[in-house]
Structures are given as C-alpha cells and as structure tokens.
Coordinates of C-alpha atoms in Angstrom, one line a residue:
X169 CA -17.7 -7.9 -18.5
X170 CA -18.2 -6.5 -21.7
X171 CA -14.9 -4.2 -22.4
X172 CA -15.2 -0.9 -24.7
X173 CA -11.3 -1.3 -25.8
X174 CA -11.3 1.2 -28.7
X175 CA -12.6 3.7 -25.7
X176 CA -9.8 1.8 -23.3
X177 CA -7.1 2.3 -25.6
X178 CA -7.9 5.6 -26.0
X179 CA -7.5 6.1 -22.0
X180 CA -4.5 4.1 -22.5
X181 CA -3.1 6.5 -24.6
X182 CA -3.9 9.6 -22.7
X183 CA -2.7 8.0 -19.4
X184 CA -6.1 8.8 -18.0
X185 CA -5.6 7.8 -14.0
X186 CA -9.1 8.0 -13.8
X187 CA -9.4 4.6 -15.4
X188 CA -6.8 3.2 -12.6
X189 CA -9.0 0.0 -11.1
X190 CA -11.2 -0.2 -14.1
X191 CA -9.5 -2.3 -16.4
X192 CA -5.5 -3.4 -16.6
X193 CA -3.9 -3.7 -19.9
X194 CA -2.1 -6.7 -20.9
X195 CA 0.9 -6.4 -23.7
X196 CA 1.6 -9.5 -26.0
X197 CA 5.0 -8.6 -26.5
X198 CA 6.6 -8.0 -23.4
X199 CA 4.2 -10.8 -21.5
X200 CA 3.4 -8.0 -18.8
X201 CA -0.1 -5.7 -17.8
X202 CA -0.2 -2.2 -16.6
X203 CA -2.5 0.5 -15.4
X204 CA -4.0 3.0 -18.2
X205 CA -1.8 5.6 -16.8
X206 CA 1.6 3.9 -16.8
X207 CA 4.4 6.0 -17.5
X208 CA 6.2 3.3 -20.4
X209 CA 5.9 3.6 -24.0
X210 CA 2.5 3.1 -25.4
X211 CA 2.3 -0.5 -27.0
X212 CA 0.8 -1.1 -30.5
X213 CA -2.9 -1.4 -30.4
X214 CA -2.6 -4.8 -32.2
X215 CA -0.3 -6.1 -29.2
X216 CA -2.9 -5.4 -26.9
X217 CA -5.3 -7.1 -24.5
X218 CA -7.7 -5.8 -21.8
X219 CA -8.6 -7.7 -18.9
X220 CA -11.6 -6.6 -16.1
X221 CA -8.9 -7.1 -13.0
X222 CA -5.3 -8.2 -12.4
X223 CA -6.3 -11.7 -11.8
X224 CA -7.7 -12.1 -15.3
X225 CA -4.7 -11.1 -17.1
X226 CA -2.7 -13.0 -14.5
X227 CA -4.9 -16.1 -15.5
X228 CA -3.8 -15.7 -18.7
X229 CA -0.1 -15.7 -18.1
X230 CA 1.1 -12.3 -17.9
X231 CA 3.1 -10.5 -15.2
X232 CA 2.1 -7.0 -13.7
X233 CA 4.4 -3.9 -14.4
X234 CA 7.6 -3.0 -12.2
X235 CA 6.8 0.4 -13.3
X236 CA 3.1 1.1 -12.6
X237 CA 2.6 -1.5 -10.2
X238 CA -0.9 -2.6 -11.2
X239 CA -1.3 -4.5 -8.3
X240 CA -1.6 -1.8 -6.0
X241 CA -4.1 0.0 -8.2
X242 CA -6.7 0.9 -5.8
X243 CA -10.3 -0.8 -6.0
X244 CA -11.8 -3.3 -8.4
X245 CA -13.9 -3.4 -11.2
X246 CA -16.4 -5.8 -9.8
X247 CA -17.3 -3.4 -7.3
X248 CA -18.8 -1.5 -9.6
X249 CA -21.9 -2.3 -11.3
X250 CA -21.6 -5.8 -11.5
X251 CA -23.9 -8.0 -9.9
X252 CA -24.7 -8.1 -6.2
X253 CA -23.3 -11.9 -5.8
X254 CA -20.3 -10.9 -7.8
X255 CA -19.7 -7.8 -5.2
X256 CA -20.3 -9.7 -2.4
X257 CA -18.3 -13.2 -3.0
X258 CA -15.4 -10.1 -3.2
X259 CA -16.0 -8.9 -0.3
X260 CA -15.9 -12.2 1.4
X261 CA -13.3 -13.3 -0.6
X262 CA -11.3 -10.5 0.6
X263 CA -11.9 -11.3 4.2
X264 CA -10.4 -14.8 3.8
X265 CA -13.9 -16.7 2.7
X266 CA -11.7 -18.8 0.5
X267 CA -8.9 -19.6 3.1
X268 CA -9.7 -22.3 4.8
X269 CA -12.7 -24.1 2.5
X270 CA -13.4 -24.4 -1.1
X271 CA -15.7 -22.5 -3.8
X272 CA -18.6 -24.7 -2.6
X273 CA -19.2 -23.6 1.0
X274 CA -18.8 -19.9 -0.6
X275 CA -21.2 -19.9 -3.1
X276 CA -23.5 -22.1 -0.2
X277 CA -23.6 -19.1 1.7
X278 CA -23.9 -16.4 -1.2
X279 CA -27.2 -18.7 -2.0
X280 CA -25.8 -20.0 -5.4
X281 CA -24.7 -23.2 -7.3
X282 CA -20.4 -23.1 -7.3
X283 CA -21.4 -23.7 -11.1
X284 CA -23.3 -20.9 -11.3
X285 CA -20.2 -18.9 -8.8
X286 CA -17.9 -19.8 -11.4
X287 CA -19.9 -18.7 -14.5
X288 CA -20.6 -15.2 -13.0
X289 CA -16.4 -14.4 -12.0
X290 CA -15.8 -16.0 -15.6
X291 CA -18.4 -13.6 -17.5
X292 CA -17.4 -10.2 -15.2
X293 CA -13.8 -10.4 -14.3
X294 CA -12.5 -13.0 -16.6
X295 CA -11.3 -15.1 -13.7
X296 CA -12.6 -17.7 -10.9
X297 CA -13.6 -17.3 -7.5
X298 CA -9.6 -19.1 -6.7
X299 CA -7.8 -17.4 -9.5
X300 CA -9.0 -13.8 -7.9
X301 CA -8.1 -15.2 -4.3
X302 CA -4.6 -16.5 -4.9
X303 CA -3.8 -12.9 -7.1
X304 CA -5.0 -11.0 -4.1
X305 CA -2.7 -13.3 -1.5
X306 CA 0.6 -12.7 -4.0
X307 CA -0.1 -8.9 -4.2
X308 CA -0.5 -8.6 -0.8
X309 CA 2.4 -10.6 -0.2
X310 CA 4.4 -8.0 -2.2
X311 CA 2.8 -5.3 -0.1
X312 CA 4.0 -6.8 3.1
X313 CA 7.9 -7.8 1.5
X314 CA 8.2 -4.3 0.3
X315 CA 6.7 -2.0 2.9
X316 CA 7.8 -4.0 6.0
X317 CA 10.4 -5.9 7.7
X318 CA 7.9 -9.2 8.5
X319 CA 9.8 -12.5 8.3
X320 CA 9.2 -14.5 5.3
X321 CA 7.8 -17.1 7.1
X322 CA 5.4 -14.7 8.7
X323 CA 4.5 -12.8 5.5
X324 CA 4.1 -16.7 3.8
X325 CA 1.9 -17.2 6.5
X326 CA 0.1 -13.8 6.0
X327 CA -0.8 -14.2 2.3
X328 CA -2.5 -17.8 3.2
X329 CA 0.7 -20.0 1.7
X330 CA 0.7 -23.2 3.4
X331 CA 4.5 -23.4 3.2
X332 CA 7.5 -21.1 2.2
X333 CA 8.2 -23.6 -0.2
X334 CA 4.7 -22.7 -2.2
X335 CA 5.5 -19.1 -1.2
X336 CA 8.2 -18.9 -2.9
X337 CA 6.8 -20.9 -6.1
X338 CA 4.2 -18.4 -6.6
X339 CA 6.0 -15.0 -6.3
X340 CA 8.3 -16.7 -9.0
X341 CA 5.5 -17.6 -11.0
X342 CA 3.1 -14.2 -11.0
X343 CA 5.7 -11.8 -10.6
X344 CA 9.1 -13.6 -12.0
X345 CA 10.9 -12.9 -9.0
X346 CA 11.6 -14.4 -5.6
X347 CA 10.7 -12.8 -2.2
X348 CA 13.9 -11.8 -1.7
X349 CA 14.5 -10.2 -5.1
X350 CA 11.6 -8.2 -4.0
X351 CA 12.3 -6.8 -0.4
X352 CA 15.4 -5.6 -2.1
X353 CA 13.6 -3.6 -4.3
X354 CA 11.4 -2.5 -1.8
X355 CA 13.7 -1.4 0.4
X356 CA 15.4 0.7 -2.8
X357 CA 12.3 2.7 -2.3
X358 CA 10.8 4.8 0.3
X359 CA 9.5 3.2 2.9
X360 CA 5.9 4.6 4.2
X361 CA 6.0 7.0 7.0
X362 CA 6.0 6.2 10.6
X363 CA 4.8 8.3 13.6
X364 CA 7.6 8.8 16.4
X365 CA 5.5 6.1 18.6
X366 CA 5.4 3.3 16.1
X367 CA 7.5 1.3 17.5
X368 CA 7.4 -2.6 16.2
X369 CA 4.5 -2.0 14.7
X370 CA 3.4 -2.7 10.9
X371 CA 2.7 0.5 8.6
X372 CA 0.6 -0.1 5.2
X373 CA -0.3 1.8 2.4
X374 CA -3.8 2.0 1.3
X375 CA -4.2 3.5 -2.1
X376 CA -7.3 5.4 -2.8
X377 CA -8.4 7.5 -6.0
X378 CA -8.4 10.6 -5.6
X379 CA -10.0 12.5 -4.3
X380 CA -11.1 11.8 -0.6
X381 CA -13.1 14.0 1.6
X382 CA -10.5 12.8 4.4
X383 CA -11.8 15.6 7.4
X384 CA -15.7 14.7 6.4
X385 CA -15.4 11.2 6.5
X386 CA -13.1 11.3 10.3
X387 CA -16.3 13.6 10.9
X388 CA -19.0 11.6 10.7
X389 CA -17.1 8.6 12.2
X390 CA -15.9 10.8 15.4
X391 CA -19.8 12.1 15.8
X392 CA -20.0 8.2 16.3
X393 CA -17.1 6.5 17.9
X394 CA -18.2 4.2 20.3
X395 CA -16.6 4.9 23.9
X396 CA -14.0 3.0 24.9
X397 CA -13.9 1.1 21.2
X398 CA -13.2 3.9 19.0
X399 CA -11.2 6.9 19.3
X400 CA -11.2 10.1 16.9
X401 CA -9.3 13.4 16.2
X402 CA -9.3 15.6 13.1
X403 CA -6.3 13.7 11.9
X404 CA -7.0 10.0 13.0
X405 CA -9.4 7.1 13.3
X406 CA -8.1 4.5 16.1
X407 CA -9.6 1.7 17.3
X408 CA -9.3 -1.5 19.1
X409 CA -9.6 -5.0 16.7
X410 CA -9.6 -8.4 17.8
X411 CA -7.6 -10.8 15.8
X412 CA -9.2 -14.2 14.3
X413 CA -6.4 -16.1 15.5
X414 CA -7.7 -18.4 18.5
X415 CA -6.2 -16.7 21.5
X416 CA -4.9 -14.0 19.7
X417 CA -5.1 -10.8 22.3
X418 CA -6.5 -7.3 21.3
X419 CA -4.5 -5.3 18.7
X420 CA -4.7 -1.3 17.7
X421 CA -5.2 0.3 14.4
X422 CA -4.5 4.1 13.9
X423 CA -5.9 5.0 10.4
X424 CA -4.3 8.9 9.4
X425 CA -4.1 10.4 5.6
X426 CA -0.4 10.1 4.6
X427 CA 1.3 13.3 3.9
X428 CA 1.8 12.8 0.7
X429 CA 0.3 10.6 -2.2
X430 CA -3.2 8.9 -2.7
X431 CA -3.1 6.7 0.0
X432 CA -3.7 6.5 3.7
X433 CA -1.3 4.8 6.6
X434 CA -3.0 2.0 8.7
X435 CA -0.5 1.9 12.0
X436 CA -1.4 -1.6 13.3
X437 CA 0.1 -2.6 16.4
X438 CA -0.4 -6.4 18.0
X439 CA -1.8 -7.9 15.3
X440 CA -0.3 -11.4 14.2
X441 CA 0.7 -11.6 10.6
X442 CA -2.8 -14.7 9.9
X443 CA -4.6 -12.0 10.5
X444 CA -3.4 -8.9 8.6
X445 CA -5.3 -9.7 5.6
X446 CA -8.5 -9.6 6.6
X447 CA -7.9 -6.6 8.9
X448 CA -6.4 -4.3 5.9
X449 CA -9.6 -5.4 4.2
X450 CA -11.6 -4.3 6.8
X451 CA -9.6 -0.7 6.8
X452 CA -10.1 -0.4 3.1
X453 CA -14.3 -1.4 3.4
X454 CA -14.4 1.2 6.7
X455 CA -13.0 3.9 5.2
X456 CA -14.8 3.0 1.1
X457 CA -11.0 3.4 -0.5
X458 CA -12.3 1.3 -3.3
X459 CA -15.1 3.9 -4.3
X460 CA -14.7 5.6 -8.1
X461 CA -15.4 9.3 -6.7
X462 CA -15.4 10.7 -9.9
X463 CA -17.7 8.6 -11.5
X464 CA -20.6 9.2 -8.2
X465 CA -19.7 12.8 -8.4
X466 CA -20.2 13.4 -11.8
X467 CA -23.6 11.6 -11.6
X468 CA -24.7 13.4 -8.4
X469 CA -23.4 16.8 -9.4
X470 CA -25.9 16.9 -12.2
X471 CA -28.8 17.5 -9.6
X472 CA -30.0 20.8 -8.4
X473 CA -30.2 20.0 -4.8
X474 CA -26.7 18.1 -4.7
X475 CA -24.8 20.1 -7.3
X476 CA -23.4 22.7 -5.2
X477 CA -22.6 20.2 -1.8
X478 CA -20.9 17.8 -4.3
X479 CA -18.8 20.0 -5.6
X480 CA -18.0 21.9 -2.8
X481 CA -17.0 18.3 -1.0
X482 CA -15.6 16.0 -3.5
X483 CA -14.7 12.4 -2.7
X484 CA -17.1 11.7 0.1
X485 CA -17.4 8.6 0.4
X486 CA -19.6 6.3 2.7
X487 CA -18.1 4.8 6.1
X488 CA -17.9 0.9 6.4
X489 CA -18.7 -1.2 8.8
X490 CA -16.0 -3.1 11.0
X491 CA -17.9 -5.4 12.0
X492 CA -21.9 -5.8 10.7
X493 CA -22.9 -7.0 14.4
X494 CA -21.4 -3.7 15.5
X495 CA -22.9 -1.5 13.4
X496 CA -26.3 -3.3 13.7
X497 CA -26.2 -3.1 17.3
X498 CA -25.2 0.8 17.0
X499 CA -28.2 1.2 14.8
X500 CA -30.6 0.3 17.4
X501 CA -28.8 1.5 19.8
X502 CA -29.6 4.3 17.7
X503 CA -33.4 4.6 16.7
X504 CA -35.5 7.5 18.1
X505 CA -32.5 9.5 19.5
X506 CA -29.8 11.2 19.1
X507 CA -26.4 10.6 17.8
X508 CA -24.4 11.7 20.6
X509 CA -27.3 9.7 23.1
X510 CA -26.7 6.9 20.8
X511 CA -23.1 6.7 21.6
X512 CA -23.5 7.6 25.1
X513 CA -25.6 4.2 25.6
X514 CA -22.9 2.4 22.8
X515 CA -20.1 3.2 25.6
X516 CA -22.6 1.9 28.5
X517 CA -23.2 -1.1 26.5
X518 CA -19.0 -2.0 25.5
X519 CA -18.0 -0.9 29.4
X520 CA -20.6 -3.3 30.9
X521 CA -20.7 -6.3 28.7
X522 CA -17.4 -5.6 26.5
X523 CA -14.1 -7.4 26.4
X524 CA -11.6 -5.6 28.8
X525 CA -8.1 -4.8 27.6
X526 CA -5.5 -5.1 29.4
X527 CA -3.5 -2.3 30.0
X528 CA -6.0 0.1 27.6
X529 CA -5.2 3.1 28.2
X530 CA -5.8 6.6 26.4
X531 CA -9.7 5.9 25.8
X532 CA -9.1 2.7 23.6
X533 CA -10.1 -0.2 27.0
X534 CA -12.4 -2.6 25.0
X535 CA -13.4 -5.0 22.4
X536 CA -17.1 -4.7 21.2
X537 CA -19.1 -7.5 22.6
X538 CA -19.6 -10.3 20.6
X539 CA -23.5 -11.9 20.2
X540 CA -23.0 -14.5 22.6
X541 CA -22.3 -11.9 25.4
X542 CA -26.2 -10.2 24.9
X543 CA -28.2 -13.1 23.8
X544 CA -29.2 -13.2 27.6
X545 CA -27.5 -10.0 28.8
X546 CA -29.8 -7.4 30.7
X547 CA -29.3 -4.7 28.1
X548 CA -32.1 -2.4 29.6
X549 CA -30.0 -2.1 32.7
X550 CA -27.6 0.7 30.5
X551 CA -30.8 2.7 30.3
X552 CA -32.7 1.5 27.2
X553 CA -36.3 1.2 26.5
X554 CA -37.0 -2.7 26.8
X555 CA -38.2 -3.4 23.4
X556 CA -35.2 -1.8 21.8
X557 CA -33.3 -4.0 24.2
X558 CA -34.7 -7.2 23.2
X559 CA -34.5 -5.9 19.9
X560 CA -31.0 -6.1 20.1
X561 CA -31.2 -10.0 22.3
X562 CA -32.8 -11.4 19.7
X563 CA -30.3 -9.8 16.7
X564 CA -27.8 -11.5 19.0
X565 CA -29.2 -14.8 19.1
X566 CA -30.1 -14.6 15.4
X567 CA -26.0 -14.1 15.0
X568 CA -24.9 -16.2 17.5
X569 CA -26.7 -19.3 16.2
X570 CA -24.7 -18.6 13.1
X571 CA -27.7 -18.2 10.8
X572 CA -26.1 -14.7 9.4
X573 CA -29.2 -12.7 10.2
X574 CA -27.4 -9.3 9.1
X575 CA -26.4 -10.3 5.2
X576 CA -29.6 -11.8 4.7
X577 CA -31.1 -8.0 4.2
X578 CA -34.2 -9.3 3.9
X579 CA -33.4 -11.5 7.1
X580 CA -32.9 -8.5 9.0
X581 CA -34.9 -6.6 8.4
X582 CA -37.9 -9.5 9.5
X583 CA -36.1 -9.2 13.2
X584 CA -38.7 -7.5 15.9
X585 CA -37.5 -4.4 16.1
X586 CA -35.3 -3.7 13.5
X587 CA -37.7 -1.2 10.8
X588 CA -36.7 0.3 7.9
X589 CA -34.4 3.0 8.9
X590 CA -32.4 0.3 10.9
X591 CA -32.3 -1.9 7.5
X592 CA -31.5 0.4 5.9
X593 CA -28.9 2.2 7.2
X594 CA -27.3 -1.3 7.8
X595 CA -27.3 -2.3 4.6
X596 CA -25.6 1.1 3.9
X597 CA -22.6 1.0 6.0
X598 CA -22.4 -3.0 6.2
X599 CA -23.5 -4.5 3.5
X600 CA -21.9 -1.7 1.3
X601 CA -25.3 -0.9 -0.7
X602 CA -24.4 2.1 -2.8
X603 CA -27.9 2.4 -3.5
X604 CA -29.3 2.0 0.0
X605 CA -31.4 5.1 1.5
X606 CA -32.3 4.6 5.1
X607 CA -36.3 5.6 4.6
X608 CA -37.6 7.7 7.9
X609 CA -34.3 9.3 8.9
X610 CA -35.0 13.1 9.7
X611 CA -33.1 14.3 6.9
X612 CA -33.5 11.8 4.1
X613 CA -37.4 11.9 4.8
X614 CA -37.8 15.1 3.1
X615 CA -35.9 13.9 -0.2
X616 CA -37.5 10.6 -0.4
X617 CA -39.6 11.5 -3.2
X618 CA -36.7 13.8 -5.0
X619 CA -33.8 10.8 -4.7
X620 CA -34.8 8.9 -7.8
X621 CA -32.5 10.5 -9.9
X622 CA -29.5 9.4 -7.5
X623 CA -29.9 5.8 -8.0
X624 CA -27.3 4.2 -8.2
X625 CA -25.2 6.4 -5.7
X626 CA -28.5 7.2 -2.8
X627 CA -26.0 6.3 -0.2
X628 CA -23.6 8.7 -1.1
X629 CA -26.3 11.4 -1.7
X630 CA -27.7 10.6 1.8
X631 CA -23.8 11.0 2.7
X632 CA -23.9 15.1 1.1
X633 CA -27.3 15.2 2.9
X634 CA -26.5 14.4 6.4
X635 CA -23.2 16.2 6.1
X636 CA -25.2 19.6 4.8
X637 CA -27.4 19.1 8.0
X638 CA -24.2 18.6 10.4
X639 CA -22.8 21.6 9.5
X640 CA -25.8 23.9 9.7
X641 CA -25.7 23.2 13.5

C-alpha cells in the first residue's frame, strides 16, 4: 500500500478520527503505534513510521497504545480498495480460515499461489497472511480479558492459542503485559452495559465509525427476518446461531446500539468460547461496522439523484450476510415476489425442514437448514413454484458437495435458476461487493443507466434507493 505520510502526518496532527482504521502510526522512540486521533503528545515527524494495519507495525516490533487502543480501531484498511483476494483472504481469515490449516489451503481456495498470497498481504498491509491472523487472535483476546469475566483458559482457547502457556507468551510479547495485568485494567474501566436479562451471558463491544444509520439498517433487516430464525424490533436484531463446535447446541445473539459511544452491544448467550471469534466476525460483516461512511457519503452525495437521500440518512450501510447459503436461499426464495411473501415462504421453509430448538421460545424456535437438509427435500410442498424449488435443490447440492458454489460469483450465478438479480444481490450482502448492483430489481432498473457515477459504492447507492422506495409506501 502506497502511504501518503506527509498527508498522514498532517491527520496525525489534527487528530482527524476520520482516519481511525486507515493507517496506525508507529513511534521510534517510545516502541509503541497509535490511532491518528490519539489524545498523547504529537511525536516528531522524524520519529515516525506509518504502517497500513496494526499487524504491520506489530510485525515490526512495536506495541499498540494504552491510551488510544489501536487495536480496537474499528475496520481495516484492506477492506478498502485493495484487491478482491486481499479483501476476501480477510474475510476468511477473520472467520478462522487460518485456524486449523496453513497459508496453502487458504490461498488454494482464494484460487492463488501461497507465494503469490504472501506477496499481495506484503505489498498492501505490510504483513502476512499469519502475521495479520495471530494480531487479530491477541486483540481479541484483550477484548474478551477486559470486557468479560471468561476464564483464561477459555479466553486462550477463544483467541485460537493452543495452550495457556503460548497464551500467555504472546500477550507478553505484543502488548508487554500478561493476561492478568490486563483484566485488571479492564476491570479499572467501565464495563459495557448489560440488559436486566443478561444473565451469564457474554456482552462485546463493536466499534463502528461514526456515523451509522442504526434505525435504517434494523429496517431493512426486520422487512426480512426469517420467521422463526430472526427476530426484529426498532431497537434490536436477534437471532438464533449455531456454534462450529461439534455438538455444540444453538446459541442467541441480541445485536442493540449501545447508549453511548460508537459502538454497538452483541448479547450472546450459549455460545462456547471456540466459537466466539468467528461469531463477532459475523456480527461485524452483518451489520457492515467496518464501512468508511464518510468516505461513500462524500462520493455519493455529489450526485443529483442521491445528494439529498445521502445526506438526509448518513452512515447507511449495507446488511451482511450470516450465512451465504442463507441468504442465497432467501434470494430465491425471493424472485418474482414480494418481500413480505418472501419471508412468509422463508418461515415455511426453516419450520418444515429447519433445526428445532429446544425450549425456543419468544419467536426465536430454529436453526436455518443446512444444504444437506434440501438437496432432496420437497421444497415445493411450502408453496413454491417447482423450478424455483429445484433452483434452490440444486444450490444445495452444489454447497453440500463442498464445491463452494456461492463465492465462486461466477459459479453461482451458472446455477439453473439463479439470474442476475439473484447474483447479484448475493454478491451484495454475501460476498460484501461494494460495487454490486442487483440488475432487474424494480427499483434499481430505472437507474441502471444513471449508476455509473456510483462506482465504487453501487451497493450502497442501491441501499438510499431501496430505502427512498420503502418509505414512500
């Protein structure tokens, strides 16, 4: 990544927040980084380094802030603009791709050489594939020791650390102190808020930049909460998640804007530690907390037909997927009706060949249905047109057989029945495209021809779009 540091110092020196996520500054002197907006005493400019992300200037030996904490700076820098493997190895990397195997069976499935992997983290982050892994596990780490009361065995366990032992070597070694050291100092702090009902469970965090079009986004996911799955109200997103842990049982996550500071709470309730990770990735993807909102609405609010919705609505951002199956299955569940009929037949679909819960209870009674469960199911019975149902059979075998039909776009969109809306869309909310445009929607249709001038942000301008539409009804 080429870095602009005259321009960087200069947001160094203004404490610009905006530029939290973009860069993180490393000072010679003092052997520490920071965020461009950090409250200590502006360093020297000839005692200063600038790294792409926190595991670059970790790479290089130094130790993040106690002040500005750039570890919990929100988002990364190689989600934005930076080449489509580069974005995506993140993404995986952030769901635990790198856990259990090596760089080569990660850069096997991105469709790359590790050699070529490597060269592309070096050249845009200024760190490899394992060096941006292992920051992520420590930071999170720190998350868990400060903002909860886990075990250190459990939180070891949680970060991906074989053993306490190497647990403990690492927190010593990236952030000069031990995990105990740290829980103290978390503790010194306020903890995040919990709802009366909380009970055991584990309360997170999530920073965001600011701002967030909180209400809009709970909007458009409530207009399309799957029954049963999925529950919505104008302050919260719940749902039910199954953990990867073999045997693991169905868990709860309650997603609500906290009351004060740029970050949301994720309530998580029977969840094992192993598979907390992951899950807070998934909460951060779902709800697109690392999105630069100012940079897309500057852009956007340029344009005559966005201008006024963009500024009148800054921060919307575009939902995630939880899980791509999901969302591809709600997509053609979706075609050629609509919204609320698509999630009518959604809730037929989870209560007939879903995953029961026991003891579900306040709307929240199933798991999703994993591909194996349709590959032979008779999906037509819930009152679907046959051809959409087989649509949807042969997405499930394509998954179930492990040949990752929905990140291959081009993949997907080959299936019988999936068209270009369905790709579309898809790639919008799963494979995070902010450029994708879902072509044939009833809205987007008419501004096909107009949406040049959006690229790189057309999924956020289809985001104003169908919002605009929603509320003229």
């Amino acid at each position: 990544m080429a870095l602009d540091t005259d321009r960087m110092y200069r947001a160094m020196v203004s404490r610009d927040r905006r530029f939290e996520g973009h860069f993180v500054i490393g000072v010679r002197t003092t052997g520490i980084y920071c965020r461009p907006g950090c409250p200590a005493r502006t360093p020297r400019r000839e005692n200063v380094r600038f790294f792409p992300c926190a595991a670059a200037a970790q790479a290089a030996g130094l130790r993040p802030c106690l002040r500005c904490r750039p570890d919990a700076a929100p988002g990364t820098p190689a989600a934005l603009g930076t080449p489509a493997t580069v974005t995506r190895a993140l993404r995986l990397i952030a769901q635990g791709a790198l856990d259990d195997a090596g760089v080569d069976p990660l850069a096997e499935r991105l469709g790359v050489t590790s050699r070529h992997l490597r060269r592309l983290f070096d050249r845009h982050l200024g760190a490899s594939p394992l060096e941006v892994a292992h920051t992520q596990r420590v930071h999170f780490a720190r998350k868990l020791l400060e903002e909860t009361a886990l075990p250190m065995t459990e939180v070891a366990h949680a970060a991906g650390f074989a053993s306490v032992r190497r647990f403990n070597e690492a927190m010593r070694d990236a952030l000069d102190a031990t995990p105990t050291e740290l829980r103290t100092r978390g503790r010194a702090k306020a903890a995040p808020p919990r709802s009366r009902d909380a009970g055991d469970a584990v309360v997170l965090r999530l920073p965001y930049r600011e701002p967030l079009a909180f209400e809009e986004l709970l909007a458009f996911l409530g207009a399309r909460a799957i029954p049963g799955v999925e529950r919505v109200d104008d302050a919260t997103y719940e749902r039910v998640v199954s953990p990867g842990a073999p045997g693991g049982g169905p868990g709860t996550i309650a997603v609500r804007r906290a009351p004060a500071g740029a970050h949301l709470l994720v309530t998580i309730r029977g969840v094992g530690g192993a598979d907390l990770f992951a899950l807070v990735a998934r909460v951060r993807a779902l709800f697109d907390l690392d999105a630069d909102p100012a940079r897309i609405d500057a852009h956007l609010a340029r344009d005559r037909v966005l201008g006024a919705a963009v500024r009148a609505r800054p921060g919307l951002r575009v939902p995630g997927a939880w899980d791509p199956f999901e969302i591809a299955v709600r997509a053609i569940l979706g075609q050629q009706v609509t919204v609320r009929a698509a999630s009518t037949l959604a809730g037929r679909l989870v209560a007939r060949f879903g995953r029961p819960v026991a003891g579900g209870t306040d709307g929240l009674t199933h798991l999703f249905p994993e591909p194996g469960a349709l590959v032979d199911a008779d999906i037509a019975a819930i009152g679907l047109p046959r051809a959409r149902a087989e649509a949807i059979r042969g997405l499930a075998r394509a998954v179930a057989s492990g040949e990752g039909a929905i990140e291959d776009a081009e993949r997907f969109a080959s299936l019988t029945g999936v068209g270009a809306w369905t790709a579309g869309y898809v790639a919008m909310r799963a494979l995070r495209d902010p450029d994708a445009f879902p072509r044939g929607d009833a809205v987007l249709k008419h501004f096909e021809r107009a949406s040049d001038p959006w690229r790189p942000w057309r999924a956020y301008a289809a985001m104003h779009l169908w919002t605009m539409e929603a509320r003229r009804r």
